[in-house]
Amino acid sequence: VPVVCPVIMKTHLFFCVIALVVCYANAKSADQKFLDCCTKQTKVTKGCYGACTYDGLTQQKLMDLFVGATCPVQSLGQYMYCFGSGSNQKRCCMKAKVHKTSAGTKCLRFCDLRPGARLKLDMSLLPCWPKMQAIKKCFKDAKEDKNF
């Protein structure tokens, strides 16, 4: 809509303003999109819904949900899909220096959540844990910037 507005602004300013208001009022936040995905995916169980938010997602919350068995490990694949909207954010993660750990580029596995990408979890990925906030920011920003 903003691209069209300069063209019609001289004669139809009122309609341009109305279109902008409607467009932005209907826009969903990244958190709303994340939760919508979680609640509409049949393999993400209700016990996982508390982690389906970027703003409220912390390392402690993830530990409580997945280690505490509130969110069954069988839901992890679908949860990660919703977290990343099936996208690849490696470029953002590189800028955020996600790979600057003792695990190196292995941490970038968390940044490519496209369907078919293999996210094999093992103990060698533990050094990536402190980079979770940067990874989360990359996916949240992408989800807010685009129509995921």
Short mmCIF file of N, CA and C in Angstrom, two decimals:
data_model
loop_
_atom_site.label_atom_id
_atom_site.label_comp_id
_atom_site.label_asym_id
_atom_site.label_seq_id
_atom_site.Cartn_x
_atom_site.Cartn_y
_atom_site.Cartn_z
N VAL A 1 0.82 -1.20 0.00
CA VAL A 1 0.00 0.00 0.00
C VAL A 1 0.87 1.26 0.00
N PRO A 2 1.95 1.36 0.82
CA PRO A 2 2.75 2.58 0.82
C PRO A 2 3.33 2.92 -0.54
N VAL A 3 3.60 1.92 -1.39
CA VAL A 3 4.15 2.18 -2.71
C VAL A 3 3.10 2.84 -3.60
N VAL A 4 1.84 2.44 -3.46
CA VAL A 4 0.76 2.97 -4.27
C VAL A 4 0.38 4.37 -3.84
N CYS A 5 0.47 4.66 -2.57
CA CYS A 5 0.00 5.94 -2.05
C CYS A 5 0.63 7.17 -2.70
N PRO A 6 1.92 7.24 -2.95
CA PRO A 6 2.45 8.45 -3.58
C PRO A 6 1.81 8.73 -4.95
N VAL A 7 1.40 7.71 -5.66
CA VAL A 7 0.80 7.87 -6.97
C VAL A 7 -0.59 8.48 -6.86
N ILE A 8 -1.37 8.04 -5.90
CA ILE A 8 -2.75 8.51 -5.79
C ILE A 8 -2.93 9.58 -4.72
N MET A 9 -1.86 9.96 -4.06
CA MET A 9 -1.97 10.84 -2.91
C MET A 9 -2.56 12.21 -3.25
N LYS A 10 -2.23 12.75 -4.40
CA LYS A 10 -2.70 14.09 -4.73
C LYS A 10 -4.20 14.17 -4.85
N THR A 11 -4.82 13.15 -5.40
CA THR A 11 -6.26 13.20 -5.61
C THR A 11 -7.07 12.40 -4.59
N HIS A 12 -6.44 11.42 -3.99
CA HIS A 12 -7.19 10.53 -3.10
C HIS A 12 -6.47 10.32 -1.76
N LEU A 13 -6.04 11.38 -1.16
CA LEU A 13 -5.31 11.28 0.10
C LEU A 13 -6.12 10.54 1.16
N PHE A 14 -7.40 10.81 1.25
CA PHE A 14 -8.26 10.17 2.24
C PHE A 14 -8.22 8.65 2.08
N PHE A 15 -8.37 8.16 0.83
CA PHE A 15 -8.38 6.72 0.57
C PHE A 15 -7.02 6.09 0.87
N CYS A 16 -5.97 6.84 0.60
CA CYS A 16 -4.63 6.34 0.89
C CYS A 16 -4.45 6.16 2.40
N VAL A 17 -4.87 7.12 3.18
CA VAL A 17 -4.75 7.04 4.64
C VAL A 17 -5.58 5.88 5.17
N ILE A 18 -6.79 5.73 4.68
CA ILE A 18 -7.66 4.63 5.11
C ILE A 18 -7.01 3.28 4.78
N ALA A 19 -6.46 3.17 3.58
CA ALA A 19 -5.81 1.92 3.18
C ALA A 19 -4.63 1.60 4.09
N LEU A 20 -3.85 2.60 4.45
CA LEU A 20 -2.71 2.38 5.35
C LEU A 20 -3.18 1.93 6.72
N VAL A 21 -4.20 2.57 7.24
CA VAL A 21 -4.73 2.22 8.57
C VAL A 21 -5.23 0.78 8.56
N VAL A 22 -5.97 0.38 7.55
CA VAL A 22 -6.50 -0.98 7.46
C VAL A 22 -5.35 -1.98 7.33
N CYS A 23 -4.38 -1.65 6.48
CA CYS A 23 -3.26 -2.56 6.26
C CYS A 23 -2.50 -2.81 7.56
N TYR A 24 -2.16 -1.78 8.28
CA TYR A 24 -1.37 -1.94 9.50
C TYR A 24 -2.20 -2.43 10.67
N ALA A 25 -3.48 -2.17 10.69
CA ALA A 25 -4.33 -2.68 11.76
C ALA A 25 -4.50 -4.18 11.66
N ASN A 26 -4.48 -4.70 10.42
CA ASN A 26 -4.65 -6.14 10.21
C ASN A 26 -3.34 -6.91 10.28
N ALA A 27 -2.22 -6.20 10.35
CA ALA A 27 -0.92 -6.87 10.40
C ALA A 27 -0.77 -7.58 11.74
N LYS A 28 -0.31 -8.81 11.68
CA LYS A 28 -0.09 -9.56 12.91
C LYS A 28 1.34 -9.40 13.36
N SER A 29 1.52 -9.41 14.65
CA SER A 29 2.88 -9.35 15.20
C SER A 29 3.55 -10.70 14.99
N ALA A 30 4.86 -10.71 15.13
CA ALA A 30 5.60 -11.97 15.02
C ALA A 30 5.11 -12.97 16.05
N ASP A 31 4.83 -12.50 17.26
CA ASP A 31 4.34 -13.40 18.31
C ASP A 31 2.98 -14.01 17.94
N GLN A 32 2.09 -13.19 17.34
CA GLN A 32 0.79 -13.71 16.94
C GLN A 32 0.94 -14.77 15.85
N LYS A 33 1.85 -14.52 14.89
CA LYS A 33 2.08 -15.49 13.82
C LYS A 33 2.66 -16.79 14.37
N PHE A 34 3.58 -16.66 15.32
CA PHE A 34 4.21 -17.82 15.94
C PHE A 34 3.15 -18.67 16.65
N LEU A 35 2.34 -18.05 17.48
CA LEU A 35 1.30 -18.77 18.22
C LEU A 35 0.26 -19.36 17.27
N ASP A 36 -0.12 -18.62 16.23
CA ASP A 36 -1.07 -19.16 15.25
C ASP A 36 -0.54 -20.43 14.63
N CYS A 37 0.73 -20.42 14.28
CA CYS A 37 1.33 -21.62 13.69
C CYS A 37 1.29 -22.78 14.70
N CYS A 38 1.67 -22.51 15.93
CA CYS A 38 1.68 -23.57 16.95
C CYS A 38 0.30 -24.15 17.18
N THR A 39 -0.71 -23.30 17.24
CA THR A 39 -2.06 -23.78 17.56
C THR A 39 -2.73 -24.45 16.37
N LYS A 40 -2.25 -24.16 15.16
CA LYS A 40 -2.85 -24.76 13.97
C LYS A 40 -2.10 -25.99 13.49
N GLN A 41 -0.94 -26.26 14.04
CA GLN A 41 -0.17 -27.45 13.67
C GLN A 41 -0.58 -28.59 14.60
N THR A 42 -1.02 -29.67 14.04
CA THR A 42 -1.54 -30.75 14.87
C THR A 42 -0.47 -31.44 15.71
N LYS A 43 0.80 -31.36 15.31
CA LYS A 43 1.83 -32.06 16.06
C LYS A 43 2.45 -31.22 17.17
N VAL A 44 2.06 -29.95 17.28
CA VAL A 44 2.51 -29.13 18.41
C VAL A 44 1.44 -29.25 19.48
N THR A 45 1.79 -29.86 20.60
CA THR A 45 0.80 -30.11 21.65
C THR A 45 0.57 -28.85 22.48
N LYS A 46 -0.54 -28.84 23.18
CA LYS A 46 -0.90 -27.68 24.00
C LYS A 46 0.15 -27.35 25.05
N GLY A 47 0.86 -28.34 25.52
CA GLY A 47 1.91 -28.10 26.50
C GLY A 47 3.04 -27.24 25.99
N CYS A 48 3.13 -27.11 24.67
CA CYS A 48 4.19 -26.31 24.04
C CYS A 48 3.77 -24.87 23.79
N TYR A 49 2.49 -24.59 23.85
CA TYR A 49 1.99 -23.26 23.47
C TYR A 49 2.63 -22.13 24.26
N GLY A 50 3.02 -22.39 25.49
CA GLY A 50 3.66 -21.36 26.31
C GLY A 50 5.00 -20.90 25.76
N ALA A 51 5.60 -21.69 24.90
CA ALA A 51 6.88 -21.33 24.29
C ALA A 51 6.70 -20.75 22.90
N CYS A 52 5.48 -20.60 22.46
CA CYS A 52 5.20 -20.10 21.10
C CYS A 52 5.10 -18.57 21.10
N THR A 53 6.12 -17.94 21.62
CA THR A 53 6.22 -16.49 21.66
C THR A 53 7.69 -16.11 21.63
N TYR A 54 8.04 -15.11 20.83
CA TYR A 54 9.43 -14.66 20.81
C TYR A 54 9.74 -13.82 22.03
N ASP A 55 8.80 -12.93 22.38
CA ASP A 55 9.05 -12.01 23.49
C ASP A 55 9.17 -12.72 24.83
N GLY A 56 8.40 -13.79 25.02
CA GLY A 56 8.43 -14.50 26.29
C GLY A 56 9.36 -15.70 26.30
N LEU A 57 10.03 -15.95 25.19
CA LEU A 57 10.88 -17.13 25.08
C LEU A 57 12.25 -16.87 25.70
N THR A 58 12.53 -17.62 26.74
CA THR A 58 13.82 -17.50 27.42
C THR A 58 14.47 -18.88 27.47
N GLN A 59 15.73 -18.89 27.79
CA GLN A 59 16.43 -20.17 27.93
C GLN A 59 15.79 -21.01 29.03
N GLN A 60 15.41 -20.35 30.12
CA GLN A 60 14.79 -21.07 31.23
C GLN A 60 13.44 -21.66 30.82
N LYS A 61 12.66 -20.90 30.06
CA LYS A 61 11.36 -21.41 29.62
C LYS A 61 11.54 -22.63 28.72
N LEU A 62 12.50 -22.58 27.83
CA LEU A 62 12.76 -23.74 26.97
C LEU A 62 13.17 -24.95 27.79
N MET A 63 14.05 -24.73 28.77
CA MET A 63 14.47 -25.84 29.63
C MET A 63 13.27 -26.42 30.37
N ASP A 64 12.45 -25.56 30.94
CA ASP A 64 11.28 -26.02 31.69
C ASP A 64 10.33 -26.82 30.81
N LEU A 65 10.11 -26.36 29.59
CA LEU A 65 9.16 -27.03 28.71
C LEU A 65 9.67 -28.34 28.16
N PHE A 66 10.89 -28.32 27.60
CA PHE A 66 11.37 -29.52 26.92
C PHE A 66 12.05 -30.51 27.85
N VAL A 67 12.77 -30.03 28.84
CA VAL A 67 13.40 -30.95 29.79
C VAL A 67 12.39 -31.39 30.84
N GLY A 68 11.50 -30.48 31.21
CA GLY A 68 10.49 -30.79 32.20
C GLY A 68 9.33 -31.59 31.65
N ALA A 69 9.37 -31.93 30.37
CA ALA A 69 8.39 -32.79 29.70
C ALA A 69 7.00 -32.18 29.54
N THR A 70 6.87 -30.86 29.78
CA THR A 70 5.59 -30.21 29.51
C THR A 70 5.32 -30.24 28.02
N CYS A 71 6.38 -30.06 27.25
CA CYS A 71 6.30 -30.08 25.80
C CYS A 71 7.05 -31.32 25.31
N PRO A 72 6.33 -32.33 24.84
CA PRO A 72 6.98 -33.57 24.44
C PRO A 72 7.97 -33.37 23.30
N VAL A 73 9.04 -34.11 23.33
CA VAL A 73 10.09 -33.99 22.32
C VAL A 73 9.54 -34.29 20.92
N GLN A 74 8.46 -35.02 20.82
CA GLN A 74 7.85 -35.32 19.53
C GLN A 74 7.32 -34.06 18.85
N SER A 75 7.06 -33.01 19.64
CA SER A 75 6.56 -31.75 19.09
C SER A 75 7.69 -30.83 18.64
N LEU A 76 8.92 -31.18 18.94
CA LEU A 76 10.04 -30.29 18.68
C LEU A 76 10.17 -29.90 17.21
N GLY A 77 10.01 -30.84 16.31
CA GLY A 77 10.13 -30.55 14.88
C GLY A 77 9.13 -29.51 14.42
N GLN A 78 7.86 -29.71 14.76
CA GLN A 78 6.83 -28.76 14.37
C GLN A 78 7.02 -27.42 15.10
N TYR A 79 7.43 -27.48 16.35
CA TYR A 79 7.70 -26.25 17.10
C TYR A 79 8.80 -25.44 16.41
N MET A 80 9.88 -26.11 16.01
CA MET A 80 10.97 -25.41 15.35
C MET A 80 10.53 -24.84 14.01
N TYR A 81 9.66 -25.56 13.32
CA TYR A 81 9.13 -25.03 12.06
C TYR A 81 8.37 -23.73 12.33
N CYS A 82 7.52 -23.72 13.35
CA CYS A 82 6.76 -22.51 13.67
C CYS A 82 7.70 -21.38 14.13
N PHE A 83 8.69 -21.73 14.91
CA PHE A 83 9.68 -20.75 15.38
C PHE A 83 10.34 -20.04 14.19
N GLY A 84 10.70 -20.80 13.18
CA GLY A 84 11.44 -20.24 12.05
C GLY A 84 10.64 -20.03 10.79
N SER A 85 9.37 -20.37 10.81
CA SER A 85 8.51 -20.25 9.63
C SER A 85 9.10 -20.94 8.42
N GLY A 86 9.87 -21.98 8.65
CA GLY A 86 10.46 -22.71 7.55
C GLY A 86 11.45 -21.89 6.73
N SER A 87 12.10 -20.93 7.38
CA SER A 87 13.00 -20.04 6.64
C SER A 87 14.47 -20.26 7.00
N ASN A 88 15.32 -19.62 6.24
CA ASN A 88 16.76 -19.68 6.44
C ASN A 88 17.24 -18.29 6.84
N GLN A 89 17.73 -18.15 8.06
CA GLN A 89 18.22 -16.87 8.56
C GLN A 89 19.72 -16.89 8.81
N LYS A 90 20.44 -17.72 8.05
CA LYS A 90 21.89 -17.82 8.26
C LYS A 90 22.59 -16.48 8.06
N ARG A 91 22.16 -15.69 7.10
CA ARG A 91 22.81 -14.40 6.84
C ARG A 91 22.71 -13.50 8.08
N CYS A 92 21.52 -13.42 8.65
CA CYS A 92 21.33 -12.62 9.87
C CYS A 92 22.16 -13.19 11.01
N CYS A 93 22.16 -14.50 11.14
CA CYS A 93 22.92 -15.15 12.22
C CYS A 93 24.42 -14.90 12.07
N MET A 94 24.90 -14.88 10.85
CA MET A 94 26.33 -14.59 10.63
C MET A 94 26.64 -13.17 11.08
N LYS A 95 25.75 -12.23 10.73
CA LYS A 95 25.95 -10.84 11.15
C LYS A 95 25.92 -10.72 12.67
N ALA A 96 25.10 -11.55 13.31
CA ALA A 96 24.97 -11.53 14.77
C ALA A 96 26.07 -12.36 15.44
N LYS A 97 26.98 -12.92 14.65
CA LYS A 97 28.11 -13.69 15.16
C LYS A 97 27.70 -14.94 15.95
N VAL A 98 26.61 -15.56 15.51
CA VAL A 98 26.13 -16.78 16.15
C VAL A 98 27.19 -17.88 16.08
N HIS A 99 27.99 -17.87 15.05
CA HIS A 99 29.01 -18.90 14.84
C HIS A 99 30.27 -18.67 15.67
N LYS A 100 30.33 -17.58 16.40
CA LYS A 100 31.53 -17.27 17.19
C LYS A 100 31.44 -17.93 18.57
N THR A 101 31.49 -19.24 18.57
CA THR A 101 31.50 -20.05 19.79
C THR A 101 32.49 -21.19 19.56
N SER A 102 32.71 -21.97 20.57
CA SER A 102 33.59 -23.13 20.39
C SER A 102 32.98 -24.18 19.47
N ALA A 103 31.66 -24.11 19.25
CA ALA A 103 31.00 -25.03 18.31
C ALA A 103 31.11 -24.52 16.87
N GLY A 104 31.52 -23.29 16.71
CA GLY A 104 31.72 -22.72 15.38
C GLY A 104 30.46 -22.70 14.54
N THR A 105 30.62 -23.06 13.27
CA THR A 105 29.50 -22.98 12.33
C THR A 105 28.37 -23.97 12.63
N LYS A 106 28.60 -24.91 13.53
CA LYS A 106 27.51 -25.83 13.90
C LYS A 106 26.31 -25.06 14.45
N CYS A 107 26.58 -23.93 15.09
CA CYS A 107 25.48 -23.13 15.65
C CYS A 107 24.56 -22.58 14.57
N LEU A 108 25.07 -22.46 13.36
CA LEU A 108 24.25 -21.95 12.26
C LEU A 108 23.16 -22.94 11.86
N ARG A 109 23.24 -24.18 12.34
CA ARG A 109 22.17 -25.15 12.08
C ARG A 109 20.83 -24.63 12.61
N PHE A 110 20.88 -23.90 13.71
CA PHE A 110 19.66 -23.37 14.31
C PHE A 110 19.07 -22.23 13.47
N CYS A 111 19.82 -21.73 12.52
CA CYS A 111 19.40 -20.59 11.71
C CYS A 111 18.79 -21.00 10.38
N ASP A 112 18.84 -22.26 10.05
CA ASP A 112 18.25 -22.76 8.82
C ASP A 112 17.15 -23.75 9.18
N LEU A 113 15.93 -23.25 9.19
CA LEU A 113 14.80 -24.09 9.60
C LEU A 113 13.85 -24.35 8.44
N ARG A 114 14.43 -24.40 7.23
CA ARG A 114 13.62 -24.73 6.07
C ARG A 114 13.20 -26.19 6.14
N PRO A 115 12.06 -26.52 5.55
CA PRO A 115 11.66 -27.93 5.50
C PRO A 115 12.76 -28.75 4.84
N GLY A 116 13.08 -29.86 5.41
CA GLY A 116 14.12 -30.73 4.88
C GLY A 116 15.50 -30.45 5.45
N ALA A 117 15.69 -29.29 6.07
CA ALA A 117 16.99 -29.01 6.71
C ALA A 117 17.09 -29.90 7.94
N ARG A 118 18.22 -30.50 8.13
CA ARG A 118 18.40 -31.44 9.24
C ARG A 118 18.97 -30.71 10.44
N LEU A 119 18.21 -30.67 11.50
CA LEU A 119 18.67 -30.08 12.75
C LEU A 119 18.93 -31.22 13.72
N LYS A 120 20.10 -31.78 13.63
CA LYS A 120 20.46 -32.89 14.50
C LYS A 120 21.01 -32.30 15.80
N LEU A 121 20.34 -32.60 16.88
CA LEU A 121 20.74 -32.07 18.18
C LEU A 121 21.66 -33.05 18.89
N ASP A 122 22.77 -32.53 19.39
CA ASP A 122 23.68 -33.35 20.18
C ASP A 122 24.46 -32.43 21.13
N MET A 123 25.25 -33.02 21.97
CA MET A 123 25.97 -32.27 23.00
C MET A 123 26.97 -31.26 22.42
N SER A 124 27.41 -31.46 21.20
CA SER A 124 28.37 -30.53 20.60
C SER A 124 27.75 -29.16 20.34
N LEU A 125 26.42 -29.08 20.42
CA LEU A 125 25.73 -27.81 20.18
C LEU A 125 25.52 -26.99 21.47
N LEU A 126 25.91 -27.52 22.61
CA LEU A 126 25.73 -26.79 23.87
C LEU A 126 26.36 -25.39 23.86
N PRO A 127 27.52 -25.18 23.24
CA PRO A 127 28.08 -23.82 23.21
C PRO A 127 27.22 -22.82 22.44
N CYS A 128 26.25 -23.30 21.68
CA CYS A 128 25.34 -22.43 20.93
C CYS A 128 24.26 -21.82 21.82
N TRP A 129 24.03 -22.44 22.95
CA TRP A 129 22.95 -22.03 23.85
C TRP A 129 22.96 -20.53 24.18
N PRO A 130 24.12 -19.93 24.50
CA PRO A 130 24.13 -18.50 24.80
C PRO A 130 23.79 -17.62 23.59
N LYS A 131 23.78 -18.17 22.41
CA LYS A 131 23.46 -17.41 21.19
C LYS A 131 21.96 -17.46 20.86
N MET A 132 21.17 -18.09 21.73
CA MET A 132 19.75 -18.24 21.47
C MET A 132 19.05 -16.90 21.26
N GLN A 133 19.41 -15.89 22.04
CA GLN A 133 18.75 -14.59 21.91
C GLN A 133 18.99 -13.99 20.52
N ALA A 134 20.20 -14.11 20.02
CA ALA A 134 20.52 -13.58 18.69
C ALA A 134 19.76 -14.35 17.61
N ILE A 135 19.69 -15.66 17.75
CA ILE A 135 18.96 -16.49 16.79
C ILE A 135 17.48 -16.13 16.81
N LYS A 136 16.94 -16.01 18.00
CA LYS A 136 15.53 -15.65 18.17
C LYS A 136 15.24 -14.31 17.52
N LYS A 137 16.12 -13.35 17.70
CA LYS A 137 15.94 -12.01 17.11
C LYS A 137 15.92 -12.08 15.59
N CYS A 138 16.79 -12.88 15.01
CA CYS A 138 16.82 -13.01 13.55
C CYS A 138 15.47 -13.51 13.02
N PHE A 139 14.94 -14.55 13.64
CA PHE A 139 13.67 -15.10 13.17
C PHE A 139 12.50 -14.16 13.46
N LYS A 140 12.51 -13.54 14.62
CA LYS A 140 11.42 -12.60 14.95
C LYS A 140 11.42 -11.43 13.98
N ASP A 141 12.58 -10.85 13.74
CA ASP A 141 12.67 -9.71 12.83
C ASP A 141 12.21 -10.09 11.42
N ALA A 142 12.60 -11.27 10.97
CA ALA A 142 12.18 -11.73 9.64
C ALA A 142 10.67 -11.91 9.59
N LYS A 143 10.11 -12.45 10.66
CA LYS A 143 8.66 -12.69 10.67
C LYS A 143 7.90 -11.38 10.71
N GLU A 144 8.45 -10.36 11.35
CA GLU A 144 7.78 -9.05 11.38
C GLU A 144 7.95 -8.31 10.06
N ASP A 145 9.07 -8.53 9.39
CA ASP A 145 9.34 -7.83 8.14
C ASP A 145 8.61 -8.41 6.94
N LYS A 146 8.29 -9.69 6.99
CA LYS A 146 7.70 -10.37 5.84
C LYS A 146 6.40 -11.05 6.22
N ASN A 147 5.70 -11.49 5.21
CA ASN A 147 4.45 -12.20 5.42
C ASN A 147 4.67 -13.69 5.57
N PHE A 148 5.31 -14.10 6.68
CA PHE A 148 5.51 -15.53 6.94
C PHE A 148 4.26 -16.09 7.52
#
